[in-house]
Amino acid sequence: NRAFGCVRLQAPVTGLLDTLRIYFGFSDMQYNIRIYDDIIAGQKSGGVLSSTSGGATHSGWYVVALPTPLSVSAGEYFAVDVEFIAQTGNNNPLRFDKSGQDCGCSYIDNDGVGTYSLYEGNLMIHAGVTQPAATPTPDPSTGLSSQVWSLYE
């Protein structure tokens, strides 16, 4: 079972977009990630700026390092596109945070043809931007560095 989710995010600071934080709803999932310039009216714009793929062995949050960090400026928009591939029998691998106000930045593509529809609910995909002067220090309790995270706010 495949599902495609894309989130339009805005860089909170100038720095390097180098990490993603993604929630996987099932164990033994595969993913393909592509970063684009933006997503406008359901269409990704620009070429692929960075990409990676891999797997999740258990459900929950994963931190995924981008093999090619991207320079971003504060306020710059970009799109994180994730193809979630779940094992047979695990329907709808997309996960949404419905606890807050809808950001209006989450898109889904159920058939994989590349046309995305705006979705009410926030896909659980975040991006980490490291400022050049900052040396990321992992938090011992979470393993996450002191990056500035771009959420859907």
Short mmCIF file of N, CA, C and O in Angstrom, two decimals, residues 63 135-147:
data_model
loop_
_atom_site.label_atom_id
_atom_site.label_comp_id
_atom_site.label_asym_id
_atom_site.label_seq_id
_atom_site.Cartn_x
_atom_site.Cartn_y
_atom_site.Cartn_z
N VAL A 63 14.20 10.32 12.68
CA VAL A 63 14.98 11.46 12.19
C VAL A 63 15.76 10.96 10.99
O VAL A 63 16.50 9.98 11.08
N THR A 135 26.64 24.83 16.46
CA THR A 135 27.12 23.45 16.43
C THR A 135 26.05 22.60 17.09
O THR A 135 25.79 22.74 18.28
N PRO A 136 25.35 21.76 16.31
CA PRO A 136 24.26 20.97 16.90
C PRO A 136 24.77 20.09 18.04
O PRO A 136 25.78 19.42 17.92
N THR A 137 24.05 20.17 19.15
CA THR A 137 24.37 19.35 20.31
C THR A 137 23.20 18.43 20.57
O THR A 137 22.11 18.90 20.86
N PRO A 138 23.40 17.12 20.46
CA PRO A 138 22.28 16.21 20.69
C PRO A 138 21.74 16.30 22.12
O PRO A 138 22.50 16.40 23.07
N ASP A 139 20.43 16.31 22.23
CA ASP A 139 19.77 16.25 23.53
C ASP A 139 19.81 14.79 23.96
O ASP A 139 19.32 13.92 23.25
N PRO A 140 20.40 14.48 25.14
CA PRO A 140 20.53 13.08 25.53
C PRO A 140 19.20 12.34 25.67
O PRO A 140 19.13 11.14 25.49
N SER A 141 18.12 13.07 25.95
CA SER A 141 16.84 12.40 26.15
C SER A 141 16.15 12.03 24.84
O SER A 141 15.40 11.09 24.77
N THR A 142 16.42 12.81 23.76
CA THR A 142 15.73 12.57 22.50
C THR A 142 16.67 12.18 21.37
O THR A 142 16.24 11.63 20.37
N GLY A 143 17.97 12.51 21.52
CA GLY A 143 18.91 12.26 20.44
C GLY A 143 18.85 13.32 19.36
O GLY A 143 19.60 13.29 18.40
N LEU A 144 17.95 14.32 19.50
CA LEU A 144 17.82 15.38 18.51
C LEU A 144 18.79 16.51 18.82
O LEU A 144 19.10 16.77 19.98
N SER A 145 19.27 17.17 17.79
CA SER A 145 20.20 18.27 17.99
C SER A 145 19.45 19.56 18.28
O SER A 145 18.22 19.61 18.28
N SER A 146 20.22 20.61 18.49
CA SER A 146 19.63 21.90 18.82
C SER A 146 19.24 22.67 17.57
O SER A 146 19.35 23.88 17.51
N GLN A 147 18.78 21.97 16.56
CA GLN A 147 18.35 22.60 15.33
C GLN A 147 17.06 23.36 15.57
O GLN A 147 16.36 23.15 16.53
#
